[in-house]
mmCIF file of C-alpha atoms in Angstrom:
data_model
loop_
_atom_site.group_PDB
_atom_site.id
_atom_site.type_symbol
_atom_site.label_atom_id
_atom_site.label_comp_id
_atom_site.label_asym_id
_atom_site.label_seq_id
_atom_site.Cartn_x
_atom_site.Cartn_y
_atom_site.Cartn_z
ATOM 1 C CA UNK D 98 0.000 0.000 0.000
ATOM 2 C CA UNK D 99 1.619 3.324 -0.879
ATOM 3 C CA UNK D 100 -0.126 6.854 0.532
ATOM 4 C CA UNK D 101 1.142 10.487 0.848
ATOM 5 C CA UNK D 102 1.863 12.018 4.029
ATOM 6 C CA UNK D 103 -0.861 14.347 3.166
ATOM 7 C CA UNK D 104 -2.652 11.424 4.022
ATOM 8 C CA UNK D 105 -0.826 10.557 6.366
ATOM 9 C CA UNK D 106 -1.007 13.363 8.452
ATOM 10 C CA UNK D 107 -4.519 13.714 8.365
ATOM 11 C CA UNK D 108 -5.204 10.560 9.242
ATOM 12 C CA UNK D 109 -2.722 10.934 12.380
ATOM 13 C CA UNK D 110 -4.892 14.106 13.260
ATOM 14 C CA UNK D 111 -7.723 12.329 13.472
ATOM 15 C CA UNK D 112 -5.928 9.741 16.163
ATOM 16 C CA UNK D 113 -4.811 12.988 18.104
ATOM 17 C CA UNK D 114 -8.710 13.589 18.709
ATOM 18 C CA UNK D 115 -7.653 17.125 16.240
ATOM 19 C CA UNK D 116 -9.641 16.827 12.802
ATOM 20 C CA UNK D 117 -12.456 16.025 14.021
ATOM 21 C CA UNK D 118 -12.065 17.327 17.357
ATOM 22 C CA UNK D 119 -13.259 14.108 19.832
ATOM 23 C CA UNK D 120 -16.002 14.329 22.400
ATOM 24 C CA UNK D 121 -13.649 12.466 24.888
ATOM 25 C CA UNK D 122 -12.746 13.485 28.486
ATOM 26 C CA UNK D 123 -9.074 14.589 29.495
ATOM 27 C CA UNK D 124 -8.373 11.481 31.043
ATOM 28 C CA UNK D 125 -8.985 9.745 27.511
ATOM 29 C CA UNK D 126 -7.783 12.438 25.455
ATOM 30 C CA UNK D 127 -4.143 11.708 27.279
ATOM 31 C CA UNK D 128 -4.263 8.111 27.302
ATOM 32 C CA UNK D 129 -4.823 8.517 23.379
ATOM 33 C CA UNK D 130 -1.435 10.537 23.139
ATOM 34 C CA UNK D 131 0.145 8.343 26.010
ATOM 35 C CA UNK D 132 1.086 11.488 27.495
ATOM 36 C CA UNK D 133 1.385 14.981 27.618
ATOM 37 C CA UNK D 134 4.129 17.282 28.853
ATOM 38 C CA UNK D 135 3.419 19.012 31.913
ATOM 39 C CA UNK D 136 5.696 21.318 33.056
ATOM 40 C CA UNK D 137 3.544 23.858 32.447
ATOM 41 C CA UNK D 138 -0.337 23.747 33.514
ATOM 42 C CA UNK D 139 -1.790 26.213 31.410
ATOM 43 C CA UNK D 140 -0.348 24.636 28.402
ATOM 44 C CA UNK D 141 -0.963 20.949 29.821
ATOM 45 C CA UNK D 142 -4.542 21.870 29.770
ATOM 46 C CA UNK D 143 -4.710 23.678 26.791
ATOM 47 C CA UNK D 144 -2.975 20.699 24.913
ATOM 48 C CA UNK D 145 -6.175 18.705 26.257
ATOM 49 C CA UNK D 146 -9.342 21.105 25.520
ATOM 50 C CA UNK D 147 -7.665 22.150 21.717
ATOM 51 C CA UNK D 148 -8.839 18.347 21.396
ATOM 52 C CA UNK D 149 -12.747 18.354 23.023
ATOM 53 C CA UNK D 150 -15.706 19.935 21.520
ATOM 54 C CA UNK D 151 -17.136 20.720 25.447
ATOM 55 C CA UNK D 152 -14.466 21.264 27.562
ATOM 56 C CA UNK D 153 -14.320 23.462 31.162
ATOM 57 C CA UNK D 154 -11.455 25.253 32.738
ATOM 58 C CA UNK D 155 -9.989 22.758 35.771
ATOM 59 C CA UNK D 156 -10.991 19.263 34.092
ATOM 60 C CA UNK D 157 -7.437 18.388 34.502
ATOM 61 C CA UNK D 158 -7.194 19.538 37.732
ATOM 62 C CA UNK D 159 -9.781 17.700 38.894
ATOM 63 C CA UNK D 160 -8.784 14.524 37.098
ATOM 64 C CA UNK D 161 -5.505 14.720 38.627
ATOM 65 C CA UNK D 162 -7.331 15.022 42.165
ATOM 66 C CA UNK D 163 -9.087 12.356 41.793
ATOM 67 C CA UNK D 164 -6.832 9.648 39.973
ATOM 68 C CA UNK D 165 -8.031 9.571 36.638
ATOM 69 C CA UNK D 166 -4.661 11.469 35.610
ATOM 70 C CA UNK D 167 -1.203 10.892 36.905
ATOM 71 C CA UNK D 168 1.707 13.394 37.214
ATOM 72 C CA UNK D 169 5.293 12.365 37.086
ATOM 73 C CA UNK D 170 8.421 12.048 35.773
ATOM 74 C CA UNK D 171 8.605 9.981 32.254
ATOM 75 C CA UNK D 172 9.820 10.680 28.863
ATOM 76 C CA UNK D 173 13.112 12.584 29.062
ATOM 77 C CA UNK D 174 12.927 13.348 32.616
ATOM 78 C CA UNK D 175 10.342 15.456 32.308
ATOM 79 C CA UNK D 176 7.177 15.904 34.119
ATOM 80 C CA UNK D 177 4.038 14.299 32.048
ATOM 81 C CA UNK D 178 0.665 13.604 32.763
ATOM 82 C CA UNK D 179 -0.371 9.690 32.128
ATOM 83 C CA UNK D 180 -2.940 7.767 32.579
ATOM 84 C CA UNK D 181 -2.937 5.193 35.911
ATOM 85 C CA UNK D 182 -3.472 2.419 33.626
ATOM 86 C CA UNK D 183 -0.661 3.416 30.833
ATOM 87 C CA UNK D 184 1.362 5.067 32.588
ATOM 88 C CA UNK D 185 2.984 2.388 34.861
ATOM 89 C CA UNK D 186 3.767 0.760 31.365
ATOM 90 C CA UNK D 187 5.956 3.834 30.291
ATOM 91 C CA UNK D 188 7.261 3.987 33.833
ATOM 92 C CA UNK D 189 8.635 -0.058 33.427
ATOM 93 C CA UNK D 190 10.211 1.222 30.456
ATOM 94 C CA UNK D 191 11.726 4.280 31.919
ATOM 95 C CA UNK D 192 13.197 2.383 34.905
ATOM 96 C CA UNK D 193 15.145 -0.540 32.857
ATOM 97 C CA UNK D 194 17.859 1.693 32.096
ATOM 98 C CA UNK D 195 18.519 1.183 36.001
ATOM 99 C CA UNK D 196 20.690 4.377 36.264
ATOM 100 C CA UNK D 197 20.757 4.198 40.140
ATOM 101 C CA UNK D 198 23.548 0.910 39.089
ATOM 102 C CA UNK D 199 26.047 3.518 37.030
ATOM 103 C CA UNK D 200 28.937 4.596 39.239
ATOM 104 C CA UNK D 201 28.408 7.609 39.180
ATOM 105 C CA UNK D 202 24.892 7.629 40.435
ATOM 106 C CA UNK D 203 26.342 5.142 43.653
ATOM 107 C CA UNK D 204 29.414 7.430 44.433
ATOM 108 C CA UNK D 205 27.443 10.907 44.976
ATOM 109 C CA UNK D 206 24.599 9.336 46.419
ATOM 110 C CA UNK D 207 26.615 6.657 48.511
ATOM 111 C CA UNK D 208 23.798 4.406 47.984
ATOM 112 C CA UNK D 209 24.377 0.806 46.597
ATOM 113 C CA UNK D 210 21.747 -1.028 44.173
ATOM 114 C CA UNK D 211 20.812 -2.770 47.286
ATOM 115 C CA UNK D 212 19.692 0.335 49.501
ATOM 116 C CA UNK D 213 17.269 1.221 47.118
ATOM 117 C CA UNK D 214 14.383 -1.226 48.260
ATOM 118 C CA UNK D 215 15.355 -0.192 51.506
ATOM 119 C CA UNK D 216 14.555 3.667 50.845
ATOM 120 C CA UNK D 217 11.651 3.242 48.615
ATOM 121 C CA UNK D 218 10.045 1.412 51.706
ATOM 122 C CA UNK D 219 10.911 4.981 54.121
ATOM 123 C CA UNK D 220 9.252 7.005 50.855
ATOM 124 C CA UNK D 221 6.065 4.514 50.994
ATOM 125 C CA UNK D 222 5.950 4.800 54.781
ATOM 126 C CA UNK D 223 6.286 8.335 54.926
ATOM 127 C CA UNK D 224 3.575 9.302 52.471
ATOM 128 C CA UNK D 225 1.271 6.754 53.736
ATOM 129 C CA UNK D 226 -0.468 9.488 55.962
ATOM 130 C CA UNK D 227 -1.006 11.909 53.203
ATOM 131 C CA UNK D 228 1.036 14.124 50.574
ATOM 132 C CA UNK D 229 4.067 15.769 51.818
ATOM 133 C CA UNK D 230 5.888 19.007 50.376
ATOM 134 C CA UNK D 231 9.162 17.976 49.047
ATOM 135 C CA UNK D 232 10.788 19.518 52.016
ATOM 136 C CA UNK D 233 8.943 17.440 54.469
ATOM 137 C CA UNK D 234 9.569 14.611 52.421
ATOM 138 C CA UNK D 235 13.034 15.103 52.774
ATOM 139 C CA UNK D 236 12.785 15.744 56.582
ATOM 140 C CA UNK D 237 11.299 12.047 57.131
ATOM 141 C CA UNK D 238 13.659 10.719 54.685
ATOM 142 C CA UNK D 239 16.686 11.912 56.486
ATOM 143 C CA UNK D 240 15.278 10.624 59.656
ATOM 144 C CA UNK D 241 16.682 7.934 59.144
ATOM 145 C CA UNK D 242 20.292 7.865 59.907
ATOM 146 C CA UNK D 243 21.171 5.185 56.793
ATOM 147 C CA UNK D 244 20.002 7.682 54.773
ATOM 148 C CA UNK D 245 20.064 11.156 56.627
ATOM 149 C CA UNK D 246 23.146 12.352 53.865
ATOM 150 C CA UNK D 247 20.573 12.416 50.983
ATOM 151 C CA UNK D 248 18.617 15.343 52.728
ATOM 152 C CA UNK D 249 20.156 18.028 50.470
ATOM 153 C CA UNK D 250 19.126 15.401 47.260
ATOM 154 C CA UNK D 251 14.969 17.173 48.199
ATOM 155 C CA UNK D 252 15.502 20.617 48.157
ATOM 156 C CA UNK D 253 13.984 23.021 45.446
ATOM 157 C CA UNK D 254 15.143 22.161 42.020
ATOM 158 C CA UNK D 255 17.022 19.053 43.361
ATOM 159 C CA UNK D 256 14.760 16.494 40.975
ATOM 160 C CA UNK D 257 17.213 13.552 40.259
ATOM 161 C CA UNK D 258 17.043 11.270 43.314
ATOM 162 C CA UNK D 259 13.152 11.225 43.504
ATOM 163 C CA UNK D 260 12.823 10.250 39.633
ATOM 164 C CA UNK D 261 13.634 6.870 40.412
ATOM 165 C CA UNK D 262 11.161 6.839 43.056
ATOM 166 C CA UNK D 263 8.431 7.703 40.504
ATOM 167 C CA UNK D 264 9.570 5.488 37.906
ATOM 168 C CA UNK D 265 9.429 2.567 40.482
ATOM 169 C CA UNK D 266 5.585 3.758 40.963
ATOM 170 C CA UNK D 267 5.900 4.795 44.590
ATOM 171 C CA UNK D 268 4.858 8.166 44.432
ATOM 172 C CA UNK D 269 3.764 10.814 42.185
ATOM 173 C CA UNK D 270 3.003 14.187 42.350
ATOM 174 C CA UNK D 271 0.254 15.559 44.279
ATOM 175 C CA UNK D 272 -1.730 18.969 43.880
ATOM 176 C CA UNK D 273 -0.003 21.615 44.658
ATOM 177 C CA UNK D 274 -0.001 23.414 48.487
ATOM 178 C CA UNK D 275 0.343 27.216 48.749
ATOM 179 C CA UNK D 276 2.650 26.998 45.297
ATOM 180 C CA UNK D 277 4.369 24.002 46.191
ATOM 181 C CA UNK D 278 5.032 21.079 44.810
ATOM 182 C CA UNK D 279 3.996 18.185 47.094
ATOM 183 C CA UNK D 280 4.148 14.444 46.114
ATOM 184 C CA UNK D 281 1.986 11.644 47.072
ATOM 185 C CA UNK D 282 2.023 7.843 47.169
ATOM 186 C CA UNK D 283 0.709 5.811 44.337
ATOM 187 C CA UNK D 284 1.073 2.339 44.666
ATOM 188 C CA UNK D 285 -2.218 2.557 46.747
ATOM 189 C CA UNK D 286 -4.422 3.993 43.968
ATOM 190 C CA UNK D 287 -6.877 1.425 43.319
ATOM 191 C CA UNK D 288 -6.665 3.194 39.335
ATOM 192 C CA UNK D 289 -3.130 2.289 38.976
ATOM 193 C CA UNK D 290 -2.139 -0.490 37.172
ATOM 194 C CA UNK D 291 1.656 -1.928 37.671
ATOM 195 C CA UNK D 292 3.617 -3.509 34.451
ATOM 196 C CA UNK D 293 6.034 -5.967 36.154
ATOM 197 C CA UNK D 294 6.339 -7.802 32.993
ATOM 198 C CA UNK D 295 9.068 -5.184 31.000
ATOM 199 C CA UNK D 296 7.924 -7.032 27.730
ATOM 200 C CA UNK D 297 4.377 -6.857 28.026
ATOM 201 C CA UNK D 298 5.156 -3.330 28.807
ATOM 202 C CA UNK D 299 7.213 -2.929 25.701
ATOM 203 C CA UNK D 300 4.852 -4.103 23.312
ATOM 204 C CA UNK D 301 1.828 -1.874 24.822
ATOM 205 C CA UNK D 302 3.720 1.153 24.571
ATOM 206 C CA UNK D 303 4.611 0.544 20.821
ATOM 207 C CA UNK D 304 1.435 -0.243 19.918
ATOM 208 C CA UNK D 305 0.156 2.424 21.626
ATOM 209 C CA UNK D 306 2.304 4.907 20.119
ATOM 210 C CA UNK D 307 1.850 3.677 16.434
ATOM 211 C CA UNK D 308 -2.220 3.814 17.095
ATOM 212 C CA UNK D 309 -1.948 7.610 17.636
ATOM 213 C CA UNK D 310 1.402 8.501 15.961
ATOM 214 C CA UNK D 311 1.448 6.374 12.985
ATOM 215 C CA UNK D 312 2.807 6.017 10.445
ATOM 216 C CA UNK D 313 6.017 6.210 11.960
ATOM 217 C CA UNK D 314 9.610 4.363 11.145
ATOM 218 C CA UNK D 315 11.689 2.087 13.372
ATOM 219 C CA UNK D 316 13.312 5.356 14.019
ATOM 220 C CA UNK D 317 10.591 7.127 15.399
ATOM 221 C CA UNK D 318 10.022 4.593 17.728
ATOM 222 C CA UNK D 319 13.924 4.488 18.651
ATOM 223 C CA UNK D 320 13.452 8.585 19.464
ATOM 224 C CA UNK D 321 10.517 8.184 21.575
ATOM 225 C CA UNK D 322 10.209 4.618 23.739
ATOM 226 C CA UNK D 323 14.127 4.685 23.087
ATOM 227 C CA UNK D 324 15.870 8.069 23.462
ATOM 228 C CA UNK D 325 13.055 9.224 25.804
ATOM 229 C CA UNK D 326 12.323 6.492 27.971
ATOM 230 C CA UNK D 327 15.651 4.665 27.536
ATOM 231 C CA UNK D 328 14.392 1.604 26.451
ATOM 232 C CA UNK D 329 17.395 0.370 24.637
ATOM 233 C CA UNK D 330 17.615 -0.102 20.969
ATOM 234 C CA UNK D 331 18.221 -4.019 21.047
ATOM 235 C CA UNK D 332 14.837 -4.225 23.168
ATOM 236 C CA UNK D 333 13.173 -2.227 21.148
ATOM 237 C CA UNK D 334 14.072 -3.907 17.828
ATOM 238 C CA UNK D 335 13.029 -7.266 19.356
ATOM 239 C CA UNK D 336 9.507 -6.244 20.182
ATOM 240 C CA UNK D 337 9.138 -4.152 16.826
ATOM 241 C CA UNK D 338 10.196 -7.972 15.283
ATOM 242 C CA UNK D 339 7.201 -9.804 17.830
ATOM 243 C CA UNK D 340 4.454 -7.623 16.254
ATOM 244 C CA UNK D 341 5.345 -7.401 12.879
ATOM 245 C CA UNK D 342 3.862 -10.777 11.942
ATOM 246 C CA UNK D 343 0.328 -10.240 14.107
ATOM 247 C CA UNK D 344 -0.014 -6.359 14.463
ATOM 248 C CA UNK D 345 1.667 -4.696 12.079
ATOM 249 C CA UNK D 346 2.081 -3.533 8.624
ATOM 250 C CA UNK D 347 4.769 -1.698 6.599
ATOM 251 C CA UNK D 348 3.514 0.652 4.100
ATOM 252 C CA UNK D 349 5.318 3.209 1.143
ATOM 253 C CA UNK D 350 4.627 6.621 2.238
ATOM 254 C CA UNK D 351 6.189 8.793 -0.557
ATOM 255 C CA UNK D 352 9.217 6.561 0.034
ATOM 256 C CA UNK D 353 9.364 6.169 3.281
ATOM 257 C CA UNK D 354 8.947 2.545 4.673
ATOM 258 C CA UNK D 355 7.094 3.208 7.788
ATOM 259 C CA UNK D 356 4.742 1.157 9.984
ATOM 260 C CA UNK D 357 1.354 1.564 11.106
ATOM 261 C CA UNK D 358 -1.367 -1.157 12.646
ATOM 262 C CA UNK D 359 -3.090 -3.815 10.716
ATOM 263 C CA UNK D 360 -6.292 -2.683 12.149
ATOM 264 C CA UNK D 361 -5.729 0.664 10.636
ATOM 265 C CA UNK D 362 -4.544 0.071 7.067
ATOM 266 C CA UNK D 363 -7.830 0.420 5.705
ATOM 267 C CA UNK D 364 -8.903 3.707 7.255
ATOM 268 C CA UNK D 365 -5.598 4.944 7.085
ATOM 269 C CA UNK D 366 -6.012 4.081 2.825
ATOM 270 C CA UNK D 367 -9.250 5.886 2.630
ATOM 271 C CA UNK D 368 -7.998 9.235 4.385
ATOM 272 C CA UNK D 369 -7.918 12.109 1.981
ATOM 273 C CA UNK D 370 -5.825 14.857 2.761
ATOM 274 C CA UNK D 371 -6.787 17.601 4.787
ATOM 275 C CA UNK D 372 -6.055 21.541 5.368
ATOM 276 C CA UNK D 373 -7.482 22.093 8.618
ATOM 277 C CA UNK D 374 -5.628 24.898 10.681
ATOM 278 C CA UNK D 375 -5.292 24.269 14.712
ATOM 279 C CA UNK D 376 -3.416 26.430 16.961
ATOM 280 C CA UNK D 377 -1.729 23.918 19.459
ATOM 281 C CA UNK D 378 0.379 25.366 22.813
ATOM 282 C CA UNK D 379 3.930 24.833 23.057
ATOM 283 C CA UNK D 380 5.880 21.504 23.558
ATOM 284 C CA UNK D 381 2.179 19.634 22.176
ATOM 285 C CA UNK D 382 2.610 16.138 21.433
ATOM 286 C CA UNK D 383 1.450 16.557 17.815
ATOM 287 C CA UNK D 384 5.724 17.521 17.610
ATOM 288 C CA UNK D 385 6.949 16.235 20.549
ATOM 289 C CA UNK D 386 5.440 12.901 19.771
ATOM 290 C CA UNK D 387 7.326 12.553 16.179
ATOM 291 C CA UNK D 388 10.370 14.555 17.216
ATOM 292 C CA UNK D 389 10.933 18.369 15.953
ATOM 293 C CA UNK D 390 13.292 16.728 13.700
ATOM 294 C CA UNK D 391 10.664 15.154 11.612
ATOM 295 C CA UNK D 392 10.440 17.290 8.739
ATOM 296 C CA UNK D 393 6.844 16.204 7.438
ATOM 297 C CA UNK D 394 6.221 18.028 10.644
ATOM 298 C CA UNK D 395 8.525 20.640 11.435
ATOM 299 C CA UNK D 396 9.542 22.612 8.333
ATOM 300 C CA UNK D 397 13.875 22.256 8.941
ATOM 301 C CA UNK D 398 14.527 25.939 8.500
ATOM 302 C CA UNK D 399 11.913 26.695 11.566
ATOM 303 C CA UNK D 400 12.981 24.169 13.852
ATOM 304 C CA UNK D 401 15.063 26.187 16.201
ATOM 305 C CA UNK D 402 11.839 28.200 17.035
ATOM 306 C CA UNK D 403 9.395 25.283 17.851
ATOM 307 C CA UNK D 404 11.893 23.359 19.800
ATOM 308 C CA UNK D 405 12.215 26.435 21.794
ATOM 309 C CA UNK D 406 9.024 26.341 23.086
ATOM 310 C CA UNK D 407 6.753 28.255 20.527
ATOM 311 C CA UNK D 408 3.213 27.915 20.467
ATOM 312 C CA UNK D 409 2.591 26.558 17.423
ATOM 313 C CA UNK D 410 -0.135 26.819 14.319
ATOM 314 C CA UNK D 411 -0.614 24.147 12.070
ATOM 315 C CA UNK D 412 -2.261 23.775 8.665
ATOM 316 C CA UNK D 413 -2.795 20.368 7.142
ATOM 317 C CA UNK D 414 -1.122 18.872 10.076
ATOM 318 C CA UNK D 415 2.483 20.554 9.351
ATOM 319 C CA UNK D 416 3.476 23.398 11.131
ATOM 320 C CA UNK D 417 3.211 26.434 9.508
ATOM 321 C CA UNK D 418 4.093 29.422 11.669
ATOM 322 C CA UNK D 419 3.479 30.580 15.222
ATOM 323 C CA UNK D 420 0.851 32.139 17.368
ATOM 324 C CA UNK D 421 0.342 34.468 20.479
ATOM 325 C CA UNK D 422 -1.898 36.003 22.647
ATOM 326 C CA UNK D 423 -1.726 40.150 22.400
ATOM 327 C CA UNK D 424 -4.857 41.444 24.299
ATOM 328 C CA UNK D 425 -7.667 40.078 22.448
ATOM 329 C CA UNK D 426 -5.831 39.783 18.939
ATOM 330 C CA UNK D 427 -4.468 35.870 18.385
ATOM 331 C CA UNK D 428 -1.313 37.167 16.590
ATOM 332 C CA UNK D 429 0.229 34.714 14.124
ATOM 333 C CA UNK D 430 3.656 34.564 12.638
ATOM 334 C CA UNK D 431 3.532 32.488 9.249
ATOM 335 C CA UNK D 432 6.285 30.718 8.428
ATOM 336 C CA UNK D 433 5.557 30.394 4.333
ATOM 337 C CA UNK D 434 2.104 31.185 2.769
ATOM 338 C CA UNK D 435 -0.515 30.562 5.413
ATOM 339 C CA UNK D 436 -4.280 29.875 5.531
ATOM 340 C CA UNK D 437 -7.139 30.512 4.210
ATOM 341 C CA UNK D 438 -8.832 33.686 5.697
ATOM 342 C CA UNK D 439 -12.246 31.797 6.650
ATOM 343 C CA UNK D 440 -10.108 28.807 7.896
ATOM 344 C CA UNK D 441 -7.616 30.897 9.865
ATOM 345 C CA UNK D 442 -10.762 33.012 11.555
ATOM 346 C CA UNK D 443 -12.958 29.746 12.384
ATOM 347 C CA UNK D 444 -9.607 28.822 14.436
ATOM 348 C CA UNK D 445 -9.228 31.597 16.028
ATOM 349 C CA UNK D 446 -12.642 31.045 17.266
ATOM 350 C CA UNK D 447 -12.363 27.439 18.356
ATOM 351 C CA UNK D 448 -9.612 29.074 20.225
ATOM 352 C CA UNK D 449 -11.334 31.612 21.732
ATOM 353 C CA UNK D 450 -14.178 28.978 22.717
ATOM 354 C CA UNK D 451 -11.503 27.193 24.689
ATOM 355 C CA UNK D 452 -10.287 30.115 26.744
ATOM 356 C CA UNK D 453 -14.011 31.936 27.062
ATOM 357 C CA UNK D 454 -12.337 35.011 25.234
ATOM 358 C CA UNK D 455 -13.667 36.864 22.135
ATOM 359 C CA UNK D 456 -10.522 36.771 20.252
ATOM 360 C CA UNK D 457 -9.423 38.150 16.560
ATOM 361 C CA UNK D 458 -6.880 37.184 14.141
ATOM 362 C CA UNK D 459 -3.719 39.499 13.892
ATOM 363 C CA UNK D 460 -1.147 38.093 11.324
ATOM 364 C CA UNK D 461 2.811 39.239 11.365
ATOM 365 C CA UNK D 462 3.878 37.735 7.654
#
């Protein structure tokens, strides 16, 4: 089967819940993009309502309060929201790099592979009362005289010990108190689903990935369940070969030899292209997912800008300039060309729907 990525994209917008926006809530909407950066709130949320129809201010908030959504430290390092029932899948992945075992990790520490059981059991204990700002988490850590040295490893900005504790599932982060961050235990969620199997995990994850992302290349799976979850190539490539026979199928996209799932190949055939314009907040998974160095995405010459952190505008799925918020006036900076006035000002309005504001278009180029 051979398509364009005209097609291509399009079809993946309709997997991102983005042409046609989905009728899903958040909790759905990230389990279909496995997960969605969240370093920022206001751009975590907005990555969420650009995809529902009906959407209200604080459904992620109030997701995250009540277990439907997880925050915590996954791809790259960064902070994500997941789903309880994906996410400890990602997490599986994310911990079989077992960093904690490099030298260097065990000399500034001083803590041995075999402490670690030992100090995830003080975390567990210590949040089993209730979340705990980082600093007080620290306080009952270093309680303990074994482990009284890692006090300074909690302070503000001071991330890298407690990733590991996340990645093992222990704890995650909790709503914030008074501005700050507080974390929470998460093994006792009855929503949270464990993945002690790394191979069942494995396979999930691709499959999950290719379902929204697709059609993507071996490489594209490499850069995100490899590079940002540390997977390991050789892993990877052996659960790629597992589901080639039963799940997937390669197909010719303008050249490219890329892979997408069996269930999809005929919808995916049927697609026609599309030249819908969405205005997406920055780091969104729609480039994140793919990489910024996918150029059916990401135009090469403006890739500096979106990996930045731009807010983004899209138009047939490829990125095609940038947009801000000036007042009331939605100003966007085209890359090359741009939009169709009608399609450009029914964006604009979806957008403004989202954030209750009447908003106008203001172009730069």
């Amino acid at each position: 089967m051979a398509i364009t990525w005209a097609q291509a994209l399009a079809w993946r917008a309709r997997r991102h819940l983005l042409d046609p926006v989905g009728d899903h809530p958040a909790e759905a909407v990230v389990g279909r993009l496995g997960a969605v950066p969240a370093a920022s709130d206001d751009a975590a949320e907005l990555a969420v309502r650009v995809r529902q129809r009906a959407s209200e201010a604080g459904e992620v908030g109030r997701a995250l309060a009540d277990g439907r959504l997880v925050r915590t430290y996954a791809f790259r390092g960064a902070t994500h929201l997941v789903t309880p029932e994906d996410g400890g899948a990602y997490l599986a992945l994310r911990r079989s790099g077992r960093m904690w075992e490099r030298a260097s990790w065990r000399e500034y520490y001083r803590l041995e592979p075999g402490d670690w059981p030992d100090l995830r059991a003080v975390v567990r204990d210590a949040l089993a009362d209730g979340p705990l700002t980082r600093s007080a988490l620290g306080d009952a850590v270093a309680a303990h005289p074994r482990f009284a040295h890692l006090r300074p490893s909690f302070g503000d900005g001071t991330d890298t010990l407690l990733k590991p504790l996340t990645w093992f599932g222990d704890m995650s982060f909790a709503p914030s108190r008074d501005g700050r961050t507080t974390f929470q235990r998460l093994d006792t969620s009855p929503r949270w689903v464990d993945w002690p199997d790394l191979s069942a995990a494995g396979r999930h994850a691709i499959l999950t990935y290719l379902g929204t992302y697709g059609p993507v290349t071996p490489d594209h799976v490499h850069y995100w369940l490899g590079q940002g979850l540390g997977a390991g190539r050789a892993r990877l490539n052996r659960w790629l070969a597992e589901l080639r026979d039963d799940a997937l199928v390669e197909i010719d996209v303008e050249g490219d030899r890329a892979l997408v799932l069996r269930d999809h190949v005929d919808e995916l055939a049927g697609t026609r292209a599309s030249e819908a314009v969405r205005f997406l907040p920055a780091f969104d998974q729609w480039v994140l997912g793919p990489g910024t160095a996918d150029p059916r995405v990401v135009p090469p010459a403006h890739r500096d800008v979106v990996s930045r952190g731009a807010a983004v505008v899209t138009v047939g799925g490829v990125v095609a300039g940038t947009w801000a918020l000036a007042g009331e006036e939605v100003r966007v900076t085209w890359f090359d060309g741009g939009a169709r006035d009608d399609a450009l000002a029914a964006a604009v309005a979806r957008l403004g729907s989202v954030l209750g504001r009447g908003l106008r278009p203001a172009t730069d180029g």
